[in-house]
XYZ file of N, CA and C in Angstrom:
771
model
N -5.756 -21.488 -2.461
C -5.340 -20.896 -1.422
C -6.791 -20.951 -0.383
N -6.249 -21.410 0.845
C -7.318 -21.762 1.879
C -8.024 -20.294 2.315
N -8.919 -20.494 3.264
C -9.554 -19.116 3.833
C -8.670 -18.683 4.966
N -8.030 -19.419 5.574
C -7.196 -19.148 6.471
C -5.987 -18.349 5.899
N -5.604 -18.445 4.797
C -4.453 -17.999 4.136
C -4.821 -16.591 3.664
N -6.131 -16.419 2.894
C -6.639 -15.375 2.627
C -6.936 -14.192 3.604
N -7.469 -14.913 4.957
C -7.497 -13.785 5.870
C -6.280 -13.330 6.663
N -5.192 -14.059 6.728
C -4.205 -13.486 7.577
C -3.203 -12.406 6.643
N -2.538 -11.668 7.407
C -1.841 -10.502 6.644
C -0.636 -11.418 5.634
N -0.533 -10.463 4.658
C 0.241 -11.144 3.529
C 1.835 -10.899 3.954
N 1.962 -9.671 5.206
C 3.069 -9.142 5.459
C 2.925 -8.786 6.645
N 3.861 -9.264 7.761
C 3.419 -8.492 9.172
C 4.686 -8.266 9.723
N 4.774 -6.950 10.415
C 5.827 -6.495 11.156
C 5.432 -6.675 12.740
N 6.070 -7.454 13.484
C 5.901 -7.546 14.885
C 6.890 -7.007 15.897
N 6.774 -5.785 16.442
C 7.609 -5.210 17.298
C 9.121 -5.080 16.777
N 9.274 -4.874 15.436
C 10.570 -4.764 14.661
C 11.296 -3.447 15.128
N 12.478 -3.741 15.299
C 13.472 -2.646 15.392
C 14.616 -2.875 14.749
N 15.532 -1.854 14.221
C 16.641 -2.256 13.310
C 17.629 -1.132 13.820
N 18.985 -1.571 14.320
C 19.922 -0.825 14.711
C 21.149 -1.082 14.007
N 22.015 0.314 13.789
C 23.385 0.002 13.221
C 24.336 -0.399 14.029
N 25.339 -0.619 13.825
C 26.455 -1.391 14.641
C 26.888 -0.352 15.582
N 26.800 1.026 15.439
C 27.070 1.738 16.475
C 25.903 2.125 17.414
N 24.695 1.378 17.201
C 23.677 1.526 18.191
C 22.543 2.626 17.729
N 22.986 3.249 16.651
C 21.953 4.205 16.209
C 20.677 3.534 15.753
N 19.631 3.980 16.005
C 18.221 3.223 15.630
C 17.789 3.764 14.308
N 17.614 2.808 13.295
C 16.719 3.694 12.156
C 15.391 3.072 12.137
N 14.791 2.074 13.062
C 13.623 1.598 12.908
C 13.174 1.249 14.475
N 12.193 2.004 14.987
C 11.781 1.782 16.130
C 10.550 1.015 16.450
N 10.485 -0.347 16.905
C 9.248 -0.733 17.503
C 7.969 -0.883 16.545
N 8.309 -1.252 15.142
C 7.425 -1.208 14.122
C 6.345 -2.414 14.331
N 4.971 -2.061 14.200
C 4.022 -2.960 13.982
C 3.134 -2.608 12.894
N 3.039 -3.429 11.997
C 2.337 -3.185 10.632
C 1.954 -4.438 9.909
N 0.691 -4.077 9.401
C 0.097 -5.496 8.769
C 0.172 -4.893 7.060
N 0.597 -5.523 6.094
C 0.153 -5.586 4.798
C -0.765 -6.525 4.397
N -1.910 -6.075 3.979
C -2.911 -6.892 3.536
C -2.715 -7.641 1.974
N -2.971 -8.906 2.002
C -3.120 -9.518 0.545
C -3.608 -8.676 -0.495
N -3.092 -8.537 -1.645
C -3.699 -7.726 -2.915
C -3.520 -6.273 -2.845
N -3.164 -5.732 -1.586
C -3.307 -4.350 -1.442
C -1.922 -3.515 -1.928
N -2.052 -2.272 -2.314
C -0.653 -1.606 -2.507
C -0.579 -0.593 -1.407
N 0.416 -0.953 -0.281
C 0.561 -0.102 1.039
C 1.712 0.765 0.606
N 1.517 1.992 0.734
C 2.530 3.158 0.434
C 3.158 3.348 1.819
N 4.513 3.306 1.774
C 5.190 3.815 2.854
C 5.722 5.455 2.475
N 5.300 6.329 3.180
C 5.603 7.811 2.862
C 6.251 8.385 4.026
N 7.291 9.099 3.450
C 8.019 9.990 4.535
C 9.520 10.549 3.802
N 10.041 11.425 4.663
C 11.227 11.968 4.045
C 12.278 11.090 3.968
N 13.490 11.462 3.845
C 14.732 10.627 3.873
C 14.933 10.379 5.163
N 15.345 9.247 5.659
C 15.843 9.062 6.898
C 14.993 8.611 7.941
N 13.450 8.557 7.090
C 12.307 8.267 8.045
C 12.111 6.434 8.295
N 12.906 5.789 7.540
C 12.880 4.501 7.547
C 12.338 3.611 6.724
N 11.607 4.253 5.711
C 11.138 3.530 4.561
C 11.921 2.290 4.034
N 12.825 2.687 3.548
C 13.881 1.759 2.855
C 14.129 0.623 3.623
N 14.499 1.028 4.807
C 14.800 -0.200 5.925
C 13.743 -1.022 6.105
N 12.722 -0.434 6.257
C 11.354 -1.478 6.215
C 11.204 -2.275 5.310
N 11.521 -1.900 3.869
C 11.244 -2.539 2.817
C 12.396 -3.723 2.881
N 13.567 -3.391 3.095
C 14.595 -4.508 3.013
C 14.610 -5.426 4.028
N 14.118 -5.162 5.119
C 13.663 -6.065 5.932
C 12.724 -7.174 5.712
N 11.867 -6.781 4.751
C 10.765 -7.715 4.251
C 11.350 -8.904 3.192
N 12.553 -8.488 2.517
C 13.171 -9.581 1.763
C 14.524 -9.986 2.318
N 14.711 -9.670 3.562
C 15.843 -9.834 3.969
C 17.343 -9.614 3.744
N 17.217 -8.431 2.804
C 18.251 -7.743 2.697
C 19.017 -7.254 4.171
N 18.213 -6.984 4.932
C 18.356 -6.434 6.347
C 17.783 -7.786 7.313
N 18.488 -7.842 8.606
C 17.829 -8.698 9.568
C 17.330 -7.874 10.677
N 15.946 -7.895 11.234
C 15.689 -7.452 12.321
C 16.588 -7.468 13.683
N 16.919 -6.233 14.068
C 17.515 -6.480 15.508
C 16.804 -6.836 16.682
N 15.595 -6.665 16.493
C 14.689 -6.943 17.542
C 13.162 -7.236 16.732
N 12.493 -8.074 17.222
C 11.280 -8.592 16.699
C 11.300 -9.360 15.453
N 9.964 -9.663 14.820
C 10.208 -10.478 13.577
C 9.312 -9.688 12.351
N 9.570 -10.357 11.228
C 8.856 -9.997 9.993
C 8.431 -11.204 9.731
N 6.958 -11.261 9.389
C 6.189 -12.535 8.926
C 5.968 -12.283 7.319
N 6.235 -13.282 6.657
C 5.790 -13.325 5.383
C 5.025 -14.348 4.777
N 3.844 -14.320 4.309
C 3.153 -15.209 3.733
C 2.923 -16.610 4.921
N 2.518 -15.927 6.236
C 2.415 -16.874 7.306
C 3.568 -17.395 8.149
N 4.659 -16.930 7.437
C 6.079 -17.841 8.070
C 7.014 -16.670 8.597
N 7.507 -16.649 9.849
C 8.521 -15.799 10.097
C 9.706 -15.944 9.279
N 10.484 -14.529 9.279
C 11.518 -14.547 8.264
C 12.721 -15.503 8.595
N 12.851 -16.067 9.783
C 13.997 -17.028 10.143
C 13.341 -18.355 9.549
N 12.271 -18.568 9.295
C 11.792 -19.772 8.931
C 11.854 -19.844 7.342
N 12.119 -18.803 6.856
C 12.341 -18.645 5.476
C 13.755 -19.000 4.745
N 13.883 -20.099 3.575
C 15.330 -20.129 3.407
C 15.433 -18.845 2.512
N 16.563 -18.166 2.463
C 16.557 -16.718 2.077
C 16.509 -16.577 0.616
N 16.914 -17.366 -0.213
C 16.995 -17.413 -1.813
C 15.373 -17.676 -2.044
N 14.905 -18.639 -1.388
C 13.589 -18.887 -1.744
C 12.643 -18.093 -1.410
N 12.792 -17.250 -0.349
C 11.972 -16.138 -0.007
C 12.000 -15.072 -1.007
N 13.405 -14.616 -1.271
C 13.390 -13.595 -2.429
C 12.760 -13.752 -3.579
N 12.929 -15.097 -4.095
C 12.405 -15.708 -5.483
C 10.838 -15.391 -5.389
N 10.096 -15.247 -4.060
C 8.577 -14.997 -4.179
C 8.568 -13.467 -4.160
N 9.481 -12.526 -4.236
C 9.348 -11.003 -4.012
C 9.930 -10.549 -5.133
N 9.301 -9.870 -5.934
C 9.888 -9.036 -7.064
C 10.273 -7.525 -6.429
N 11.528 -7.172 -6.754
C 12.113 -5.671 -5.970
C 12.583 -4.893 -7.417
N 12.067 -3.809 -7.259
C 12.209 -2.569 -8.058
C 12.678 -1.658 -7.392
N 13.738 -0.919 -7.787
C 14.459 0.113 -7.163
C 14.577 1.263 -8.219
N 14.789 2.398 -7.793
C 14.935 3.667 -8.527
C 15.810 3.556 -9.803
N 16.898 2.887 -9.710
C 17.975 2.963 -10.602
C 18.070 1.704 -11.606
N 16.859 0.948 -11.283
C 16.524 -0.307 -11.799
C 17.316 -1.390 -11.563
N 18.601 -1.319 -11.311
C 19.615 -2.550 -10.820
C 19.551 -3.362 -12.054
N 19.669 -3.241 -13.609
C 19.911 -4.138 -14.508
C 21.293 -4.326 -14.622
N 21.569 -5.693 -15.116
C 22.767 -6.050 -15.265
C 23.354 -5.319 -16.616
N 24.373 -4.421 -16.699
C 24.593 -3.502 -17.709
C 25.209 -4.475 -18.940
N 25.426 -5.798 -18.626
C 26.296 -6.841 -19.853
C 24.965 -7.734 -20.143
N 23.917 -7.533 -19.844
C 22.696 -8.380 -20.386
C 21.920 -7.623 -21.235
N 21.415 -8.169 -21.965
C 20.710 -7.668 -22.924
C 19.109 -7.519 -22.100
N 18.132 -6.721 -22.792
C 16.745 -6.690 -22.172
C 16.419 -8.145 -21.827
N 16.352 -9.044 -22.931
C 15.839 -10.225 -22.722
C 16.208 -11.045 -21.684
N 17.798 -11.064 -21.463
C 18.588 -11.772 -20.374
C 18.110 -11.104 -19.160
N 18.272 -9.734 -18.963
C 17.777 -9.413 -17.680
C 16.246 -9.862 -17.033
N 15.460 -9.756 -18.186
C 14.089 -10.352 -17.786
C 13.937 -11.694 -17.521
N 14.847 -12.515 -18.255
C 14.854 -13.933 -17.945
C 15.387 -14.670 -16.978
N 16.240 -13.416 -16.215
C 17.107 -14.154 -15.240
C 16.626 -15.066 -13.997
N 15.566 -14.741 -13.306
C 15.250 -15.649 -12.424
C 14.458 -16.900 -12.893
N 13.630 -16.875 -14.400
C 13.082 -18.092 -14.563
C 14.346 -19.006 -15.197
N 15.548 -18.565 -15.539
C 16.598 -19.326 -15.936
C 17.100 -19.793 -14.800
N 17.057 -19.093 -13.595
C 17.775 -19.732 -12.296
C 16.636 -20.766 -11.831
N 15.329 -20.509 -12.018
C 14.503 -21.684 -11.719
C 14.292 -22.900 -12.564
N 15.310 -22.593 -13.469
C 15.150 -23.943 -14.712
C 13.845 -24.012 -15.323
N 13.485 -22.828 -15.829
C 12.242 -22.999 -16.717
C 12.648 -23.558 -18.094
N 11.799 -24.200 -18.775
C 12.187 -24.517 -20.170
C 12.256 -23.444 -21.039
N 13.134 -23.555 -21.959
C 13.691 -22.562 -22.729
C 12.143 -21.867 -23.578
N 11.252 -22.673 -23.936
C 10.414 -22.181 -24.774
C 9.235 -21.449 -23.628
N 9.141 -21.760 -22.768
C 8.509 -21.180 -21.709
C 9.051 -19.744 -21.201
N 10.334 -19.685 -21.296
C 11.140 -18.223 -20.782
C 10.927 -17.367 -21.974
N 10.965 -17.807 -23.186
C 10.842 -17.023 -24.459
C 9.490 -16.388 -24.366
N 8.646 -17.355 -24.196
C 7.147 -16.768 -24.115
C 6.838 -15.821 -23.080
N 7.335 -16.146 -21.882
C 7.147 -15.087 -20.629
C 7.863 -13.581 -21.112
N 8.994 -13.830 -21.578
C 9.713 -12.551 -22.095
C 9.141 -11.694 -22.937
N 8.289 -12.393 -24.048
C 7.518 -11.500 -24.973
C 6.256 -11.164 -24.182
N 5.676 -12.094 -23.376
C 4.414 -11.610 -22.634
C 4.580 -10.277 -21.851
N 5.928 -10.362 -21.128
C 6.165 -9.215 -20.218
C 6.433 -7.988 -20.831
N 7.187 -8.135 -22.194
C 7.609 -6.911 -22.768
C 6.217 -6.078 -23.228
N 5.552 -7.021 -23.709
C 4.098 -6.461 -24.069
C 3.379 -5.881 -22.991
N 3.460 -6.582 -21.874
C 2.856 -5.918 -20.574
C 3.242 -4.699 -20.106
N 4.527 -4.354 -20.316
C 5.181 -3.052 -19.667
C 5.629 -2.173 -20.950
N 4.853 -2.338 -22.042
C 4.999 -1.399 -23.063
C 6.286 -1.286 -23.635
N 7.090 -2.290 -23.953
C 8.234 -2.539 -24.595
C 8.138 -3.061 -25.852
N 8.740 -2.275 -26.845
C 8.877 -2.854 -28.239
C 9.544 -4.220 -28.634
N 9.073 -5.157 -29.266
C 9.783 -6.199 -29.182
C 11.257 -6.165 -29.794
N 11.495 -5.198 -30.678
C 12.834 -4.987 -31.029
C 13.652 -4.708 -30.231
N 13.659 -4.233 -28.774
C 14.159 -3.748 -27.759
C 14.882 -4.899 -27.243
N 14.337 -6.203 -27.348
C 14.877 -7.289 -26.766
C 16.467 -7.633 -26.574
N 17.056 -7.246 -27.704
C 18.448 -7.362 -28.026
C 19.387 -6.157 -27.499
N 18.850 -5.324 -27.025
C 19.374 -4.053 -26.506
C 20.077 -4.349 -25.335
N 21.040 -3.566 -24.927
C 21.630 -3.198 -23.618
C 20.969 -2.301 -22.955
N 21.166 -2.246 -21.466
C 20.530 -0.903 -20.915
C 21.200 0.196 -21.298
N 22.227 0.310 -21.609
C 22.809 1.710 -21.938
C 22.299 2.123 -23.323
N 21.499 1.363 -24.070
C 20.855 1.660 -25.249
C 19.480 2.166 -25.012
N 19.115 2.098 -23.887
C 17.658 2.559 -23.611
C 17.494 3.862 -22.868
N 16.320 4.364 -23.003
C 16.101 5.612 -22.286
C 15.899 5.170 -20.916
N 15.640 6.202 -19.953
C 15.478 5.986 -18.287
C 14.116 5.377 -18.359
N 13.286 5.877 -19.233
C 11.612 5.261 -18.885
C 12.015 3.677 -19.420
N 12.415 3.506 -20.413
C 12.608 2.002 -20.870
C 13.440 1.097 -20.125
N 14.286 1.737 -19.194
C 15.221 0.807 -18.375
C 14.127 0.573 -17.093
N 13.390 1.443 -16.881
C 12.430 1.331 -15.250
C 11.447 0.183 -15.846
N 11.042 0.298 -17.275
C 9.966 -0.784 -17.564
C 10.690 -2.129 -17.505
N 11.865 -2.293 -18.193
C 12.584 -3.737 -18.011
C 12.752 -4.115 -16.633
N 12.867 -3.085 -15.720
C 13.184 -3.300 -14.167
C 11.910 -3.760 -13.739
N 10.620 -3.376 -13.935
C 9.531 -3.842 -13.514
C 9.317 -5.366 -14.029
N 9.347 -5.430 -15.497
C 9.214 -6.610 -16.049
C 10.030 -7.791 -15.406
N 11.151 -7.471 -15.200
C 12.306 -8.348 -14.486
C 11.623 -8.846 -13.031
N 11.297 -8.102 -12.465
C 10.458 -8.176 -11.055
C 9.293 -9.006 -11.261
N 8.431 -8.846 -12.058
C 7.527 -9.767 -12.639
C 7.568 -11.186 -12.992
N 8.729 -11.290 -13.693
C 9.360 -12.600 -14.490
C 8.709 -13.702 -14.095
N 9.084 -14.325 -12.760
C 8.398 -15.618 -12.207
C 7.275 -15.334 -11.553
N 6.434 -14.189 -11.728
C 5.227 -14.107 -11.106
C 4.777 -14.205 -9.688
N 5.948 -13.512 -9.058
C 5.813 -13.513 -7.429
C 4.756 -12.952 -6.948
N 4.417 -13.373 -5.775
C 2.944 -12.759 -5.202
C 3.123 -11.524 -4.651
N 4.323 -10.978 -4.293
C 4.764 -9.822 -3.631
C 5.757 -9.064 -4.666
N 5.590 -7.493 -4.594
C 6.356 -6.675 -5.238
C 6.657 -5.665 -4.123
N 8.015 -5.323 -4.042
C 8.748 -4.122 -3.381
C 9.430 -3.088 -4.332
N 8.854 -1.981 -4.063
C 9.115 -0.836 -5.056
C 9.659 0.291 -4.296
N 10.935 0.574 -4.511
C 11.701 1.627 -3.762
C 11.817 3.042 -4.531
N 10.661 3.821 -4.557
C 10.747 5.314 -5.557
C 11.258 4.553 -7.026
N 10.464 3.857 -7.671
C 11.067 3.373 -8.929
C 10.986 4.461 -9.526
N 10.017 5.466 -9.654
C 9.958 6.361 -10.832
C 10.526 7.905 -10.650
N 11.401 7.812 -9.282
C 11.774 8.926 -8.882
C 13.035 9.881 -9.451
N 13.719 9.115 -10.446
C 14.787 9.528 -11.126
C 14.312 10.033 -12.502
N 13.127 9.975 -13.062
C 12.545 10.089 -14.051
C 12.379 11.347 -14.417
N 12.253 12.009 -15.677
C 11.612 13.353 -15.923
C 10.025 13.195 -15.643
N 9.646 14.604 -15.388
C 8.170 14.581 -15.248
C 7.342 13.845 -16.116
N 7.361 13.926 -17.364
C 6.551 13.364 -18.261
C 6.596 12.051 -18.302
N 7.659 11.666 -18.341
C 8.081 9.959 -18.177
C 7.620 9.345 -16.961
N 7.629 9.893 -16.036
C 7.369 9.504 -14.631
C 5.644 9.284 -14.646
N 5.144 10.537 -14.961
C 3.588 10.428 -15.295
C 3.172 9.378 -16.004
N 3.717 9.007 -17.303
C 3.515 7.876 -18.043
C 3.440 6.763 -17.316
N 4.616 6.650 -16.718
C 4.974 5.081 -16.091
C 3.994 4.929 -14.770
N 3.660 6.186 -13.936
C 2.645 6.006 -13.028
C 1.337 5.471 -13.445
N 0.807 5.928 -14.529
C -0.328 5.583 -15.167
C -0.229 3.966 -15.543
N 0.793 3.847 -16.249
C 0.839 2.402 -16.497
C 0.856 1.376 -15.364
N 1.829 1.799 -14.411
C 1.761 0.657 -13.296
C 0.590 0.607 -12.696
N -0.345 1.618 -12.693
C -1.562 1.744 -11.931
C -2.397 0.753 -12.661
N -2.404 0.986 -13.969
C -3.325 0.181 -14.612
C -2.714 -1.522 -14.561
N -1.715 -1.694 -14.506
C -1.003 -3.088 -14.344
C -1.144 -3.590 -12.961
N -1.573 -2.880 -11.825
C -1.706 -3.386 -10.674
C -3.053 -3.649 -10.500
N -3.968 -2.860 -11.381
C -5.386 -3.260 -11.332
C -5.765 -4.522 -11.819
N -4.854 -4.930 -13.032
C -4.867 -6.210 -13.395
C -4.414 -7.401 -12.842
N -2.949 -7.135 -12.059
C -2.344 -8.106 -11.586
C -2.936 -8.494 -10.111
N -3.193 -7.444 -9.322
C -3.681 -7.603 -7.962
C -2.504 -8.217 -6.958
N -1.127 -7.957 -7.276
C -0.130 -8.235 -6.580
C -0.117 -7.518 -5.136
N 0.444 -7.944 -4.043
C 0.690 -7.648 -2.979
C 1.848 -6.446 -2.981
N 1.805 -5.358 -2.753
C 2.846 -4.312 -2.985
C 3.173 -3.500 -2.030
N 4.507 -3.372 -1.617
C 4.985 -2.137 -0.844
C 5.654 -1.316 -1.426
N 5.248 -0.006 -1.559
C 5.816 0.914 -2.557
C 6.172 2.094 -1.455
N 7.521 2.519 -1.713
C 8.023 3.570 -1.203
C 8.300 4.833 -1.804
N 7.767 5.891 -1.271
C 7.935 7.164 -1.856
C 7.991 8.349 -0.899
N 8.527 9.698 -1.248
C 8.408 10.772 -0.466
C 7.296 11.641 -1.004
N 6.518 11.158 -1.921
C 5.840 12.246 -2.683
C 4.353 11.948 -2.365
N 3.731 13.031 -1.815
C 2.360 12.696 -1.290
C 1.176 12.376 -2.569
N 1.719 13.072 -3.542
C 0.569 12.655 -4.909
C 0.682 11.162 -5.283
N 2.028 10.780 -5.215
C 2.206 9.452 -5.824
C 1.576 8.449 -4.855
N 1.690 8.781 -3.437
C 1.215 8.014 -2.224
C -0.425 7.742 -2.707
N -1.107 8.899 -3.011
C -2.423 8.927 -3.136
C -2.915 8.460 -4.169
N -1.869 8.323 -5.511
C -2.278 7.920 -6.617
C -2.354 6.074 -6.403
N -1.381 5.741 -5.809
C -1.271 4.214 -5.799
C -1.719 3.694 -4.409
N -2.029 4.222 -3.401
C -2.001 3.611 -1.947
C -3.336 3.006 -1.826
N -3.417 1.817 -1.662
C -4.674 1.127 -0.714
C -4.895 1.994 0.537
N -3.463 1.722 0.850
C -3.291 2.573 2.360
C -1.983 3.214 2.410
N -1.961 4.339 3.198
C -0.734 5.000 3.424
C -0.482 4.842 4.834
N 1.198 4.544 5.058
C 1.752 4.358 6.041
C 2.719 5.589 6.174
N 2.440 6.467 7.171
C 3.138 7.965 7.229
C 4.368 7.514 8.340
N 5.599 7.638 7.877
C 6.623 7.166 8.845
C 7.516 8.552 9.172
N 8.138 8.691 10.316
C 8.910 9.640 10.775
C 10.105 9.339 11.772
N 11.207 9.360 11.249
C 12.478 9.206 12.318
C 12.426 7.745 12.749
N 12.169 6.832 11.847
C 12.084 5.661 12.332
C 10.786 4.875 12.637
N 9.856 5.849 12.855
C 8.436 5.528 13.563
C 7.313 5.443 12.767
N 6.418 4.389 13.091
C 5.033 4.688 12.122
C 4.374 5.897 12.922
N 3.979 6.615 12.235
C 3.189 7.801 12.755
C 1.709 7.610 12.806
N 1.136 7.006 11.613
C -0.206 6.646 11.424
C -0.288 5.950 10.074
N -1.354 4.992 9.904
C -1.755 4.455 8.793
C -3.085 4.815 8.243
N -3.628 5.262 7.064
C -4.599 5.802 6.774
C -5.024 5.249 5.202
N -6.359 5.268 4.932
C -6.627 5.211 3.631
C -6.614 6.360 2.958
N -7.073 6.469 1.509
C -6.849 7.714 0.945
C -7.867 8.944 1.520
N -9.161 8.587 1.924
C -9.842 9.488 2.553
C -9.305 9.920 3.830
N -9.081 8.956 4.666
C -8.604 9.159 5.828
C -7.547 10.334 5.770
N -6.585 9.840 4.922
C -5.194 10.850 4.697
C -5.938 12.126 4.406
N -6.447 12.375 3.388
C -7.125 13.659 3.008
C -7.671 14.449 3.943
N -8.493 13.648 4.909
C -9.186 14.645 6.137
C -8.577 14.429 7.434
N -7.423 13.944 7.580
C -6.922 13.953 8.981
C -6.313 15.019 9.381
N -6.498 15.363 10.773
C -5.828 16.372 11.210
C -4.588 16.226 12.055
N -4.169 14.728 11.781
C -2.673 14.581 12.441
C -1.803 15.627 11.741
N -1.036 16.572 12.772
C -0.281 17.464 12.365
C 0.761 17.074 11.130
N 1.651 15.956 11.067
C 2.557 15.657 10.225
C 1.677 15.286 8.698
N 0.689 14.849 8.886
C -0.254 14.741 7.616
C -0.746 16.072 7.042
N -0.963 17.184 8.174
C -1.404 18.255 7.504
C -0.258 19.009 6.830
N 1.010 18.669 7.527
C 2.263 19.382 6.954
C 2.712 19.014 5.667
N 2.344 17.470 5.390
C 2.658 16.950 3.995
C 1.760 17.664 2.950
N 0.578 17.573 3.520
C -0.666 18.097 2.600
C -0.369 19.577 2.007
N -0.002 20.296 3.034
C 0.507 21.741 2.788
C 1.617 21.880 1.780
N 2.709 20.955 2.152
C 3.981 20.908 1.392
C 3.903 20.698 0.171
N 2.994 19.911 -0.278
C 2.571 19.312 -1.674
C 1.507 20.058 -2.173
N 0.781 21.035 -1.716
C -0.199 21.864 -2.048
C -1.361 21.098 -2.602
N -1.762 20.117 -1.550
C -2.835 19.186 -2.402
C -4.051 19.753 -2.604
N -4.800 20.111 -1.645
C -6.208 20.584 -2.092
C -6.895 19.702 -3.313
N -7.476 20.208 -4.184
C -8.465 19.768 -5.204
C -7.874 18.765 -6.183
N -6.364 19.049 -6.458
C -5.705 17.931 -7.206
C -5.679 16.583 -6.584
N -5.077 16.528 -5.302
C -5.442 15.215 -4.451
C -6.683 14.687 -4.400
N -7.825 15.459 -4.336
C -9.184 15.023 -4.397
C -9.633 14.168 -5.154
N -8.893 14.422 -6.503
C -9.365 13.906 -7.925
C -8.696 12.665 -8.029
N -7.690 12.315 -7.056
C -7.088 10.822 -7.251
C -8.188 9.663 -7.304
N -7.923 8.696 -7.872
C -8.643 7.476 -8.013
C -8.949 6.754 -6.581
């Protein structure tokens, strides 16, 4: 990759708005850059525009105004399928195909890409090890797995074709606290190793500070502010202060890496 590619934003929102058919605005004039290799967290309550922002990146939604640029190209310049194959997508309920086994779910994109069978099998084994799934689970179906195991499969499937970008929409939100904490630690270690460009949606301040290189705080479809961890913890922005107080931050957040 040349220096120009390294220097430009991995993902960029340029004056992006999104309106429903009835004219209601879900996103207002968003200007935002995601740096290559960072984990940018979109933090906000329900209805703040986080998931809408995420879906505009992989063109599950199309901007009503403005442009979303990915890897130096406007969304309109990308062929949709080609764009989505460069973007791993992990959602809260995993979105696994219930009639596919674990290995079939993980290998879906490599098969579509017509990888050789031997390469696919090796990639499935590699990814199962990477996300701490026992080899004997490969032949099981999603209904035969725990919630944590299904979420690990979802992460493995998103990584299967080694995409440079990952979109994660509250991926650990539906898990019990112990499993959630375990998977959070595992993903943090995984990201330090892989250095993907990640956009991560959450409403949880602790999760935002655990994962975020930077935190973009959203409210009512608008970007309020974007801060690194230190800036977020020390900001006097009223909405940030409210979030810190609501989540009883204090010393526990100061220990975030």
